[in-house]
Tab-separated table of C-alpha atoms in Angstrom:
chain	number	residue	atom	x	y	z
A	1	MET	CA	-22.435	-97.651	29.209
A	2	THR	CA	-21.907	-101.377	28.587
A	3	SER	CA	-24.742	-103.918	28.396
A	4	ALA	CA	-24.770	-107.596	27.647
A	5	THR	CA	-27.280	-109.921	26.068
A	6	GLY	CA	-27.911	-112.934	28.071
A	7	GLY	CA	-25.400	-115.814	27.607
A	8	THR	CA	-24.375	-114.964	23.976
A	9	GLY	CA	-20.981	-113.176	24.740
A	10	LEU	CA	-22.349	-110.085	22.917
A	11	LEU	CA	-21.880	-106.619	24.569
A	12	MET	CA	-23.322	-103.306	23.211
A	13	VAL	CA	-20.910	-100.424	23.709
A	14	GLY	CA	-22.690	-97.480	22.011
A	15	ALA	CA	-23.119	-96.023	18.518
A	16	GLU	CA	-23.996	-99.479	17.235
A	17	MET	CA	-25.744	-99.683	13.900
A	18	LEU	CA	-28.957	-101.659	14.280
A	19	ASN	CA	-30.046	-101.828	10.679
A	20	TRP	CA	-26.759	-102.275	8.840
A	21	SER	CA	-24.502	-105.165	7.852
A	22	ASP	CA	-20.851	-105.187	6.777
A	23	LEU	CA	-20.790	-108.922	6.409
A	24	HIS	CA	-23.746	-108.973	4.119
A	25	PRO	CA	-23.717	-105.426	2.487
A	26	VAL	CA	-26.604	-104.169	0.335
A	27	ASP	CA	-24.820	-100.816	-0.528
A	28	GLY	CA	-21.257	-101.062	0.587
A	29	ARG	CA	-18.062	-103.090	0.568
A	30	ALA	CA	-17.773	-106.572	1.861
A	31	ALA	CA	-15.784	-107.412	4.960
A	32	ALA	CA	-12.012	-107.978	4.711
A	33	GLY	CA	-10.865	-111.335	3.666
A	34	GLY	CA	-8.927	-113.454	1.223
A	35	PRO	CA	-5.778	-115.622	1.235
A	36	ALA	CA	-3.392	-112.773	1.999
A	37	PRO	CA	-4.813	-111.907	5.456
A	38	ALA	CA	-5.178	-115.396	6.272
A	39	ALA	CA	-1.464	-116.024	5.576
A	40	LEU	CA	-0.509	-112.941	7.554
A	41	MET	CA	-2.572	-114.165	10.603
A	42	ASP	CA	-0.735	-117.613	10.357
A	43	ALA	CA	2.634	-115.887	10.338
A	44	VAL	CA	1.970	-113.398	13.190
A	45	LEU	CA	-0.461	-115.040	15.663
A	46	LYS	CA	0.781	-117.396	18.400
A	47	PRO	CA	-1.305	-119.881	20.393
A	48	THR	CA	-0.696	-117.957	23.685
A	49	ASP	CA	-1.882	-114.526	22.207
A	50	LYS	CA	-4.797	-112.498	23.464
A	51	VAL	CA	-6.092	-110.748	20.367
A	52	LEU	CA	-8.365	-107.868	19.578
A	53	VAL	CA	-9.985	-107.793	16.102
A	54	VAL	CA	-11.640	-104.528	15.161
A	55	GLY	CA	-13.707	-103.789	12.137
A	56	PRO	CA	-15.480	-106.060	9.736
A	57	HIS	CA	-13.495	-109.252	8.899
A	58	SER	CA	-14.828	-112.240	7.050
A	59	LEU	CA	-16.252	-115.121	9.305
A	60	ALA	CA	-13.456	-117.304	7.823
A	61	LEU	CA	-10.798	-114.962	9.121
A	62	LEU	CA	-12.421	-114.685	12.556
A	63	LYS	CA	-12.773	-118.443	12.885
A	64	GLN	CA	-9.011	-118.818	11.943
A	65	VAL	CA	-8.115	-116.247	14.774
A	66	ALA	CA	-10.223	-117.916	17.362
A	67	ALA	CA	-8.954	-121.357	16.517
A	68	THR	CA	-5.268	-120.172	16.741
A	69	VAL	CA	-5.015	-117.950	19.880
A	70	SER	CA	-5.950	-118.449	23.501
A	71	ALA	CA	-8.457	-115.533	23.708
A	72	VAL	CA	-10.117	-113.244	21.174
A	73	ASP	CA	-12.201	-110.095	21.603
A	74	ILE	CA	-14.095	-108.621	18.415
A	75	LEU	CA	-15.396	-105.173	17.971
A	76	VAL	CA	-17.885	-104.457	15.053
A	77	ARG	CA	-20.198	-101.575	14.444
A	78	SER	CA	-23.220	-103.649	12.990
A	79	ALA	CA	-25.573	-105.246	15.412
A	80	PRO	CA	-26.742	-108.049	13.102
A	81	ASP	CA	-23.094	-108.892	12.258
A	82	ALA	CA	-22.306	-108.861	16.066
A	83	GLU	CA	-25.127	-111.364	16.662
A	84	GLN	CA	-23.950	-113.567	13.931
A	85	ILE	CA	-20.348	-113.458	15.098
A	86	ALA	CA	-21.228	-114.142	18.644
A	87	ALA	CA	-23.316	-117.229	17.569
A	88	THR	CA	-20.306	-118.507	15.641
A	89	ILE	CA	-17.064	-117.526	17.286
A	90	GLU	CA	-15.890	-118.451	20.837
A	91	GLY	CA	-14.940	-115.189	22.449
A	92	ARG	CA	-16.359	-111.721	23.408
A	93	VAL	CA	-18.024	-109.690	20.766
A	94	PHE	CA	-18.481	-106.109	21.259
A	95	CYS	CA	-20.867	-103.988	19.016
A	96	GLY	CA	-20.324	-100.236	18.565
A	97	ALA	CA	-17.829	-97.571	17.513
A	98	ILE	CA	-14.233	-97.611	18.406
A	99	ASP	CA	-14.508	-94.365	20.430
A	100	ARG	CA	-17.094	-96.040	22.700
A	101	PHE	CA	-15.019	-99.167	23.252
A	102	PRO	CA	-14.695	-99.770	27.039
A	103	GLU	CA	-11.380	-100.579	28.836
A	104	THR	CA	-10.863	-104.301	28.388
A	105	GLY	CA	-6.995	-104.442	29.210
A	106	LEU	CA	-4.142	-104.743	26.783
A	107	TYR	CA	-3.759	-107.204	23.892
A	108	ASP	CA	-0.757	-109.101	22.458
A	109	VAL	CA	-2.060	-108.444	18.970
A	110	VAL	CA	-4.495	-105.804	17.621
A	111	VAL	CA	-5.799	-106.667	14.197
A	112	ALA	CA	-7.504	-104.056	11.946
A	113	LEU	CA	-7.027	-105.466	8.364
A	114	ASP	CA	-10.000	-103.738	6.971
A	115	GLY	CA	-8.683	-100.250	7.821
A	116	LEU	CA	-10.065	-97.807	10.212
A	117	PRO	CA	-13.072	-96.034	8.317
A	118	ARG	CA	-15.530	-98.756	9.263
A	119	LEU	CA	-14.700	-98.568	12.976
A	120	VAL	CA	-17.247	-95.779	13.332
A	121	GLY	CA	-20.831	-95.079	12.258
A	122	PRO	CA	-23.005	-91.981	11.741
A	123	ASP	CA	-23.114	-91.221	15.578
A	124	THR	CA	-19.296	-90.485	15.521
A	125	ALA	CA	-18.842	-87.235	13.790
A	126	THR	CA	-15.368	-86.091	14.880
A	127	LEU	CA	-12.815	-88.899	14.832
A	128	SER	CA	-9.936	-88.594	12.594
A	129	TRP	CA	-7.710	-91.419	11.287
A	130	LEU	CA	-4.907	-90.467	13.558
A	131	ASP	CA	-7.300	-90.455	16.519
A	132	ALA	CA	-8.645	-93.889	15.677
A	133	LEU	CA	-5.036	-95.167	15.214
A	134	ALA	CA	-4.196	-93.824	18.660
A	135	LEU	CA	-7.066	-95.709	20.271
A	136	LEU	CA	-5.654	-98.918	18.664
A	137	LYS	CA	-2.137	-98.194	19.732
A	138	ALA	CA	-3.364	-97.694	23.370
A	139	ARG	CA	-4.654	-101.256	23.338
A	140	VAL	CA	-1.405	-102.974	22.303
A	141	ALA	CA	0.671	-104.400	25.150
A	142	PRO	CA	4.402	-103.704	25.460
A	143	ARG	CA	6.189	-105.759	22.842
A	144	GLY	CA	2.764	-106.441	21.369
A	145	ARG	CA	1.906	-106.437	17.640
A	146	LEU	CA	-0.378	-104.205	15.530
A	147	LEU	CA	-1.729	-105.310	12.189
A	148	VAL	CA	-3.514	-102.482	10.410
A	149	ALA	CA	-4.592	-101.792	6.790
A	150	ALA	CA	-4.950	-98.564	4.844
A	151	ALA	CA	-6.700	-98.058	1.444
A	152	ASN	CA	-4.806	-96.150	-1.172
A	153	ALA	CA	-6.637	-92.914	-2.132
A	154	PHE	CA	-4.989	-93.178	-5.477
A	155	GLY	CA	-4.542	-96.772	-6.257
A	156	VAL	CA	-4.189	-98.461	-9.597
A	157	GLU	CA	-7.966	-99.106	-9.701
A	158	ARG	CA	-8.636	-95.417	-9.995
A	159	LEU	CA	-6.989	-95.721	-13.492
A	160	LEU	CA	-9.155	-98.630	-14.417
A	161	GLN	CA	-12.829	-97.936	-13.902
A	162	PRO	CA	-14.696	-94.769	-13.031
A	163	ASP	CA	-16.644	-94.546	-9.870
A	164	VAL	CA	-20.230	-94.540	-11.280
A	165	THR	CA	-21.611	-93.567	-7.960
A	166	ALA	CA	-19.338	-90.549	-7.384
A	167	THR	CA	-22.292	-88.141	-7.914
A	168	VAL	CA	-24.782	-90.212	-5.926
A	169	PRO	CA	-23.584	-90.799	-2.254
A	170	ARG	CA	-24.141	-94.278	-0.960
A	171	ASP	CA	-25.905	-95.117	2.245
A	172	GLU	CA	-22.461	-95.409	3.864
A	173	ASP	CA	-21.485	-91.931	2.926
A	174	TRP	CA	-23.343	-90.212	5.792
A	175	PRO	CA	-22.500	-86.592	6.671
A	176	ARG	CA	-19.460	-86.033	8.949
A	177	ASP	CA	-17.646	-83.261	10.472
A	178	LEU	CA	-14.677	-82.114	8.254
A	179	ALA	CA	-12.277	-82.809	11.032
A	180	GLY	CA	-13.703	-86.315	11.552
A	181	SER	CA	-12.529	-88.123	8.395
A	182	VAL	CA	-11.480	-91.620	9.190
A	183	GLN	CA	-9.748	-91.924	5.772
A	184	PRO	CA	-5.967	-92.546	5.844
A	185	PRO	CA	-3.551	-89.862	4.599
A	186	PRO	CA	-3.084	-89.975	0.854
A	187	GLY	CA	0.094	-91.943	-0.300
A	188	LEU	CA	2.334	-94.701	1.152
A	189	LYS	CA	4.890	-92.238	2.503
A	190	ALA	CA	2.144	-90.194	4.387
A	191	VAL	CA	0.613	-93.310	5.926
A	192	THR	CA	3.982	-94.690	6.983
A	193	ALA	CA	4.864	-91.320	8.549
A	194	ALA	CA	1.592	-91.140	10.409
A	195	LEU	CA	2.007	-94.449	11.975
A	196	GLY	CA	4.818	-92.990	13.960
A	197	MET	CA	6.561	-96.296	14.560
A	198	PRO	CA	8.679	-98.767	12.519
A	199	ALA	CA	6.420	-100.838	10.396
A	200	MET	CA	6.760	-103.355	7.601
A	201	ALA	CA	4.504	-102.371	4.715
A	202	CYS	CA	2.862	-104.939	2.377
A	203	SER	CA	1.283	-103.932	-0.928
A	204	VAL	CA	-2.170	-105.498	-1.229
A	205	TYR	CA	-3.820	-106.554	-4.484
A	206	PRO	CA	-6.594	-106.334	-5.704
A	207	ASP	CA	-8.292	-104.906	-2.696
A	208	LEU	CA	-8.918	-105.342	1.040
A	209	THR	CA	-12.224	-107.155	0.657
A	210	GLU	CA	-10.584	-110.094	-1.155
A	211	ALA	CA	-6.966	-109.711	-0.906
A	212	GLN	CA	-5.235	-112.281	-3.060
A	213	VAL	CA	-1.562	-111.249	-2.615
A	214	ALA	CA	0.316	-109.009	-0.249
A	215	LEU	CA	4.015	-108.225	-1.229
A	216	VAL	CA	6.666	-106.406	0.711
A	217	ASP	CA	8.662	-105.784	-2.462
A	218	PRO	CA	6.397	-105.624	-5.542
A	219	THR	CA	9.077	-105.650	-8.199
A	220	GLY	CA	10.313	-108.025	-10.822
A	221	PRO	CA	8.714	-109.515	-13.914
A	222	LEU	CA	7.186	-112.579	-12.202
A	223	THR	CA	5.796	-110.410	-9.404
A	224	ALA	CA	4.300	-108.063	-12.044
A	225	THR	CA	2.551	-111.130	-13.638
A	226	THR	CA	1.131	-112.261	-10.249
A	227	ILE	CA	-0.220	-108.836	-9.590
A	228	ALA	CA	-1.573	-108.475	-13.138
A	229	ARG	CA	-3.479	-111.795	-12.847
A	230	THR	CA	-5.263	-110.646	-9.698
A	231	MET	CA	-6.118	-107.277	-11.164
A	232	ALA	CA	-7.539	-108.710	-14.378
A	233	ASP	CA	-9.636	-111.242	-12.407
A	234	ARG	CA	-11.026	-108.493	-10.170
A	235	PHE	CA	-11.688	-105.850	-12.834
A	236	GLY	CA	-13.297	-107.593	-15.591
A	237	GLY	CA	-15.695	-105.936	-18.074
A	238	PRO	CA	-15.317	-102.515	-19.680
A	239	ALA	CA	-12.350	-100.545	-18.268
A	240	LEU	CA	-10.520	-97.308	-19.102
A	241	LEU	CA	-7.259	-99.253	-19.459
A	242	ASP	CA	-6.482	-103.027	-19.699
A	243	PRO	CA	-6.109	-104.080	-16.058
A	244	TYR	CA	-3.600	-106.832	-16.833
A	245	ARG	CA	-1.310	-104.507	-19.064
A	246	LEU	CA	-1.582	-101.572	-16.576
A	247	ALA	CA	-0.511	-103.753	-13.766
A	248	GLN	CA	2.344	-105.103	-15.673
A	249	ASP	CA	3.540	-101.655	-16.716
A	250	SER	CA	3.032	-100.109	-13.324
A	251	VAL	CA	5.252	-102.746	-11.601
A	252	ALA	CA	7.825	-102.471	-14.452
A	253	ALA	CA	7.971	-98.720	-13.819
A	254	GLY	CA	8.792	-99.197	-10.115
A	255	LEU	CA	5.267	-98.091	-8.893
A	256	GLY	CA	3.938	-101.348	-7.613
A	257	ALA	CA	3.953	-100.176	-3.987
A	258	GLU	CA	2.802	-96.571	-4.554
A	259	LEU	CA	-0.106	-97.590	-6.820
A	260	ALA	CA	-1.212	-100.636	-4.833
A	261	PRO	CA	-4.934	-100.631	-3.945
A	262	ALA	CA	-4.145	-100.875	-0.199
A	263	TRP	CA	-1.376	-101.697	2.202
A	264	TYR	CA	-0.958	-103.841	5.300
A	265	PHE	CA	1.299	-102.498	8.110
A	266	VAL	CA	2.806	-104.948	10.385
A	267	VAL	CA	4.236	-103.327	13.595
A	268	GLY	CA	6.300	-105.281	16.205
A	269	ALA	CA	6.685	-108.599	14.214
A	270	PRO	CA	8.376	-109.848	11.130
A	271	ALA	CA	6.215	-110.900	8.216
A	272	PRO	CA	6.873	-113.042	5.101
A	273	LYS	CA	7.757	-110.989	2.042
A	274	VAL	CA	5.145	-112.784	0.020
A	275	LEU	CA	1.604	-113.474	1.170
A	276	PRO	CA	0.528	-116.214	0.639
A	277	ALA	CA	3.591	-118.253	0.392
A	278	GLY	CA	4.331	-119.412	-3.167
A	279	ALA	CA	2.103	-116.783	-4.833
A	280	VAL	CA	5.195	-115.579	-6.888
A	281	PRO	CA	7.175	-118.218	-8.580
A	282	GLN	CA	10.788	-118.465	-7.587
A	283	GLY	CA	13.800	-118.359	-10.020
A	284	PRO	CA	14.837	-116.334	-13.081
A	285	GLY	CA	13.069	-115.761	-16.338
A	286	VAL	CA	10.241	-113.675	-17.798
A	287	LEU	CA	6.626	-114.632	-18.930
A	288	LEU	CA	6.694	-116.027	-22.516
A	289	GLU	CA	3.887	-113.693	-23.421
A	290	GLU	CA	5.840	-110.616	-22.244
A	291	LEU	CA	8.814	-111.742	-24.292
A	292	LEU	CA	6.646	-112.120	-27.497
A	293	LEU	CA	4.806	-108.822	-26.884
A	294	ALA	CA	8.178	-107.059	-26.492
A	295	ALA	CA	9.325	-108.433	-29.848
A	296	LEU	CA	6.048	-107.309	-31.443
A	297	ARG	CA	6.489	-103.760	-30.089
A	298	ILE	CA	9.825	-103.366	-31.864
A	299	ASP	CA	8.856	-105.541	-34.884
A	300	ASP	CA	11.593	-108.023	-34.133
A	301	GLN	CA	10.387	-110.843	-36.437
A	302	ALA	CA	13.564	-112.719	-35.969
A	303	ALA	CA	13.022	-113.106	-32.200
A	304	ILE	CA	9.446	-114.292	-32.848
A	305	ARG	CA	10.627	-116.856	-35.414
A	306	ARG	CA	13.121	-118.197	-32.884
A	307	THR	CA	10.780	-118.274	-29.915
A	308	VAL	CA	7.733	-119.686	-31.418
A	309	PRO	CA	9.264	-122.906	-32.806
A	310	ALA	CA	11.042	-123.505	-29.525
A	311	TYR	CA	7.805	-123.049	-27.560
A	312	VAL	CA	5.910	-125.444	-29.907
A	313	THR	CA	8.649	-128.123	-29.577
A	314	TRP	CA	8.430	-127.801	-25.779
A	315	LEU	CA	4.673	-128.099	-25.924
A	316	ALA	CA	4.973	-131.325	-27.953
A	317	SER	CA	7.146	-132.855	-25.186
A	318	LEU	CA	4.497	-132.372	-22.554
A	319	ASP	CA	1.614	-134.639	-21.642
A	320	MET	CA	-1.807	-133.585	-22.828
A	321	ASP	CA	-3.152	-132.124	-19.521
A	322	THR	CA	0.121	-130.160	-18.891
A	323	ALA	CA	0.139	-128.817	-22.428
A	324	ALA	CA	-3.466	-127.677	-22.075
A	325	ILE	CA	-2.393	-125.209	-19.374
A	326	ALA	CA	0.993	-124.238	-20.936
A	327	SER	CA	-0.327	-120.989	-22.441
A	328	ALA	CA	2.110	-118.154	-23.433
A	329	ASP	CA	0.659	-116.176	-20.522
A	330	ASN	CA	1.295	-119.204	-18.177
A	331	VAL	CA	4.898	-120.176	-19.197
A	332	ILE	CA	8.225	-118.644	-17.927
A	333	VAL	CA	11.077	-118.695	-20.445
A	334	ASP	CA	14.716	-118.441	-19.229
A	335	GLY	CA	17.000	-118.547	-22.194
A	336	ARG	CA	16.013	-121.698	-24.053
A	337	SER	CA	14.241	-123.384	-21.168
A	338	PHE	CA	10.500	-123.272	-20.325
A	339	ARG	CA	8.559	-123.984	-17.281
A	340	LEU	CA	5.023	-123.436	-16.058
A	341	PHE	CA	4.165	-120.279	-14.091
A	342	GLY	CA	1.307	-121.903	-12.090
A	343	ALA	CA	-2.269	-123.181	-12.348
A	344	ALA	CA	-4.399	-122.103	-15.118
A	345	GLU	CA	-7.536	-122.843	-17.045
A	346	PRO	CA	-6.983	-125.563	-19.745
A	347	VAL	CA	-6.997	-124.364	-23.430
A	348	ALA	CA	-8.569	-126.676	-26.066
A	349	GLY	CA	-7.070	-127.120	-29.583
A	350	GLY	CA	-3.491	-128.228	-28.664
A	351	VAL	CA	-0.746	-126.063	-30.193
A	352	VAL	CA	-3.107	-124.174	-32.447
A	353	GLY	CA	-5.321	-123.334	-29.563
A	354	GLN	CA	-2.382	-121.996	-27.509
A	355	LEU	CA	-1.224	-119.847	-30.435
A	356	ALA	CA	-4.772	-118.651	-31.083
A	357	ARG	CA	-5.001	-117.555	-27.322
A	358	PHE	CA	-1.764	-115.602	-27.539
A	359	VAL	CA	-3.105	-113.895	-30.765
A	360	ARG	CA	-6.480	-113.071	-28.999
A	361	ARG	CA	-4.784	-111.752	-25.893
A	362	SER	CA	-2.286	-109.643	-27.859
A	363	LEU	CA	-5.174	-107.967	-29.819
A	364	GLU	CA	-7.164	-107.393	-26.606
A	365	MET	CA	-4.001	-105.548	-25.204
A	366	GLY	CA	-3.927	-103.296	-28.414
A	367	SER	CA	-0.626	-104.894	-29.585
A	368	ARG	CA	0.399	-104.410	-33.237
A	369	PHE	CA	1.257	-107.409	-35.327
A	370	PRO	CA	3.749	-106.790	-38.390
A	371	TRP	CA	1.452	-108.753	-40.660
A	372	PRO	CA	-2.085	-107.270	-41.440
A	373	ALA	CA	-4.484	-110.115	-41.055
A	374	ASP	CA	-7.420	-111.410	-38.968
A	375	PRO	CA	-6.817	-113.604	-35.797
A	376	GLN	CA	-7.095	-116.822	-37.813
A	377	GLU	CA	-4.515	-115.832	-40.336
A	378	LEU	CA	-2.230	-114.514	-37.641
A	379	THR	CA	-2.556	-117.924	-35.770
A	380	ALA	CA	-1.791	-119.755	-39.038
A	381	ARG	CA	1.339	-117.642	-39.720
A	382	LEU	CA	2.702	-118.201	-36.181
A	383	ALA	CA	1.980	-121.913	-36.515
A	384	SER	CA	3.815	-121.948	-39.890
A	385	MET	CA	6.919	-120.743	-38.199
A	386	ALA	CA	7.010	-124.201	-36.405
A	387	GLY	CA	6.228	-126.068	-39.609
A	388	ILE	CA	2.549	-126.548	-38.803
A	389	THR	CA	-0.167	-126.080	-41.522
A	390	VAL	CA	-3.379	-125.145	-39.843
A	391	ARG	CA	-6.537	-126.340	-41.654
A	392	GLU	CA	-9.719	-124.257	-40.987
A	393	GLN	CA	-11.461	-126.939	-39.042
A	394	TYR	CA	-8.668	-126.802	-36.397
A	395	PHE	CA	-8.982	-123.131	-35.704
A	396	VAL	CA	-10.174	-121.957	-32.340
A	397	ALA	CA	-12.792	-119.379	-33.179
A	398	TYR	CA	-12.362	-115.982	-31.444
A	399	SER	CA	-14.987	-113.453	-32.775
A	400	ASN	CA	-15.191	-109.782	-32.116
A	401	VAL	CA	-11.562	-109.615	-30.808
A	402	GLU	CA	-10.930	-106.005	-29.810
A	403	PRO	CA	-8.934	-104.242	-27.130
A	404	VAL	CA	-10.214	-104.448	-23.503
A	405	GLY	CA	-9.498	-101.082	-22.396
A	406	SER	CA	-10.980	-97.737	-23.880
A	407	ALA	CA	-7.485	-96.314	-24.070
A	408	GLU	CA	-6.207	-99.326	-25.984
A	409	GLN	CA	-9.227	-99.097	-28.371
A	410	LEU	CA	-8.479	-95.405	-29.126
A	411	ALA	CA	-4.777	-96.158	-29.645
A	412	THR	CA	-5.635	-98.974	-31.977
A	413	ILE	CA	-7.976	-96.824	-33.973
A	414	ALA	CA	-5.400	-94.093	-34.143
A	415	ARG	CA	-2.686	-96.646	-35.250
A	416	LEU	CA	-4.849	-98.262	-37.891
A	417	SER	CA	-5.917	-94.723	-39.312
A	418	GLN	CA	-2.237	-93.800	-39.398
A	419	GLU	CA	-1.424	-96.963	-41.199
A	420	LEU	CA	-4.187	-96.462	-43.650
A	421	ALA	CA	-3.133	-92.859	-44.355
A	422	ASP	CA	0.383	-94.042	-44.838
A	423	ALA	CA	-0.835	-96.798	-47.324
A	424	ASN	CA	-2.849	-94.149	-49.238
A	425	GLU	CA	0.159	-91.902	-49.353
A	426	ARG	CA	2.292	-94.604	-50.790
A	427	ALA	CA	-0.456	-95.532	-53.366
A	428	SER	CA	-0.636	-91.938	-54.438
A	429	TRP	CA	3.158	-91.720	-54.706
A	430	PHE	CA	3.225	-94.858	-56.992
A	431	GLU	CA	0.463	-93.486	-59.004
A	432	SER	CA	2.326	-90.222	-59.537
A	433	GLN	CA	5.426	-92.177	-60.564
A	434	LEU	CA	3.398	-94.259	-63.041
A	435	ASP	CA	1.893	-91.081	-64.512
A	436	GLY	CA	5.274	-89.462	-64.969
A	437	ILE	CA	6.591	-92.558	-66.606
A	438	ARG	CA	3.544	-92.666	-69.079
A	439	ARG	CA	4.248	-89.033	-70.027
A	440	SER	CA	8.022	-89.570	-70.525
A	441	ARG	CA	9.465	-89.639	-74.070
A	442	PRO	CA	11.003	-92.998	-73.939
A	443	TYR	CA	7.654	-94.570	-72.738
A	444	ARG	CA	5.716	-92.957	-75.629
A	445	ILE	CA	8.353	-94.066	-78.136
A	446	GLY	CA	8.289	-97.605	-76.842
A	447	HIS	CA	4.569	-97.635	-76.772
A	448	ALA	CA	4.410	-96.426	-80.394
A	449	VAL	CA	6.771	-99.158	-81.471
A	450	LEU	CA	5.321	-102.014	-79.511
A	451	ASN	CA	1.574	-101.193	-80.056
A	452	PRO	CA	1.577	-102.280	-83.776
A	453	ALA	CA	3.520	-105.397	-82.823
A	454	ARG	CA	0.802	-106.308	-80.330
A	455	VAL	CA	-1.885	-105.702	-82.891
A	456	ILE	CA	-0.059	-108.009	-85.398
A	457	LEU	CA	0.465	-110.742	-82.709
A	458	LYS	CA	-3.100	-110.572	-81.698
A	459	ARG	CA	-4.380	-110.996	-85.310
A	460	ALA	CA	-1.890	-113.906	-85.930
A	461	ARG	CA	-3.196	-115.806	-82.795
A	462	ARG	CA	-6.870	-115.210	-83.986
A	463	ALA	CA	-6.060	-116.561	-87.449
A	464	ALA	CA	-4.214	-119.647	-85.946
A	465	ARG	CA	-7.309	-120.413	-83.801
A	466	SER	CA	-9.574	-120.085	-86.863
A	467	LEU	CA	-7.383	-122.549	-88.778
A	468	ARG	CA	-7.342	-125.039	-85.970
A	469	GLY	CA	-11.202	-124.715	-85.863
A	470	ARG	CA	-11.419	-125.855	-89.483
């Protein structure tokens, strides 16, 4: 049964959640938002469209939709959220579960960029993901468009940080019938097959709540860097693996789509390959930091000695503000040419500061340098390759530099232990060689011959000093 509140455009449809908020969660995820869904809306929506938005989306996204199309209906499960949206957005707002949503006609576009699990509440016990998807499909007009998201059950974030609430269910994890899971099928292929219609899939990073980028083809070194940045920003603090390094390696292995935290599926409309536009730099080349790290991995000191002076010379040609953001992790190298990757936080200390930043980031990733030294000495060594002598007062201090991820920490400990064991083994070998030499006949004869000569020489020097003293 449908009821309306006076003059607010808010309609209650049933199974609404009266004491719950997805826009302002206390124990749960925030609503879907970010630059990527905003760019997708710009690309797909038309001014003449009638649109249905289902599930929790940020107010910024809802305002964008309402300002773009001719008519918009919004369905959310939270009563407080519905009241706030109705007071903010021009359009009809429905509050309740998707299985209680009344007949309102067909729509040119149906948007569900938060996915399907939060289209229901605890009053809906037996609605599967396929059933919820069928309800959305039934609302799409012929030649209409469907925008739907699905979270990845085994995304890259599963390899970064453990879910500390795994043994303590959240308020949102209410009991549900086994046949009523609104979670999507596991894996990109399974979700694509379950859609049952041609769709363009976009890999979303770092998550649905604040989607920074969505990529149709998450491949290539510059794409890997874009993804790595979003993951490093999202998953700061202690981690099982370094988020930046893991993202780089997963894309390099061709797993950028399969391990994406989530996907957007666009049915019935073309979509840009990169959302938002310009998120991935165009042109050839690789990140300077990746080039140097690859050289460090194989101990290619010649490549390092060629690249560092060229980089320092290029830095010297830039103005002060540009040079401050031209870090090794923000510079693309193509042969002998360099260019900026994008915007970045400025680094103090000029050339020395940039080299020190590279040393710090390398150590945080667990990389091995061919020269045993602390961060300051490593910075000075790199600077010396470009003819720069670094005085101590010019150092950028980085204290307690250690790998970010637990796996990198363990690998570093194992590597250092192995290097120490190898050094001890070499020292023992040298000691055994010296001991054998001392016991040899030629050594004993030479020692017997030379020892009296040393005594005579020592006495002569002592006598000379005493004569000079007189």
